[in-house]
Amino acid sequence: MLAVSADHPLAERGTASLEDLADDHVVDLGPDAPAYWVASMVPTRTPLGRRVPRGPAARTFHEILSLVAAGRCVHPLGEVAARYNKPPGIVFVPLHDAPTLEWALTWRTTADSPTLRALARTAADLGPITL
């Protein structure tokens, strides 16, 4: 999904492609965001090789939403973000050629507990699901 301001041309069009990212700015997630995660969420280039401009900077999910609502950028997010967040001034547009995002449970080994193990077993029993 691509988060865009409600008055962005893509909001009216109702669909977007990864090529559209080169025509706007996406949030700069900064040095604290793991590079592998940023690369999976926000490509540096489109499939045709066009550069995806970065900026303004944001460090939290709510900062990203505020910048998008203000029309300062667009930003790719997982479909789960659109499902559970309905901020005013933002439209979530399908990115029809974006790869599927994969998520997994992780936790610090120092925080291991029977409750976490039970959650992990339940998730494994359920198997892959689409959020």
PDB file of N, CA and C in Angstrom, residues 1 22 35 68 112 131:
ATOM      1  N   MET A   1       0.851  -1.175   0.000  1.00  0.00           N
ATOM      2  CA  MET A   1       0.000   0.000   0.000  1.00  0.00           C
ATOM      3  C   MET A   1       0.896   1.236   0.000  1.00  0.00           C
ATOM      4  N   ALA A  22       9.217   7.469  -7.806  1.00  0.00           N
ATOM      5  CA  ALA A  22      10.247   8.380  -8.300  1.00  0.00           C
ATOM      6  C   ALA A  22       9.710   9.781  -8.561  1.00  0.00           C
ATOM      7  N   ALA A  35      19.053  -1.286   7.875  1.00  0.00           N
ATOM      8  CA  ALA A  35      19.148  -1.162   6.420  1.00  0.00           C
ATOM      9  C   ALA A  35      18.347  -2.240   5.695  1.00  0.00           C
ATOM     10  N   VAL A  68       2.813  12.499   5.657  1.00  0.00           N
ATOM     11  CA  VAL A  68       1.984  12.126   4.504  1.00  0.00           C
ATOM     12  C   VAL A  68       0.707  12.967   4.484  1.00  0.00           C
ATOM     13  N   ASP A 112      12.788 -14.567  26.767  1.00  0.00           N
ATOM     14  CA  ASP A 112      12.103 -15.837  26.531  1.00  0.00           C
ATOM     15  C   ASP A 112      11.251 -16.217  27.740  1.00  0.00           C
ATOM     16  N   LEU A 131      -2.484 -10.641   6.196  1.00  0.00           N
ATOM     17  CA  LEU A 131      -3.038  -9.616   7.081  1.00  0.00           C
ATOM     18  C   LEU A 131      -3.631  -8.495   6.267  1.00  0.00           C
TER      19      LEU A 131
END
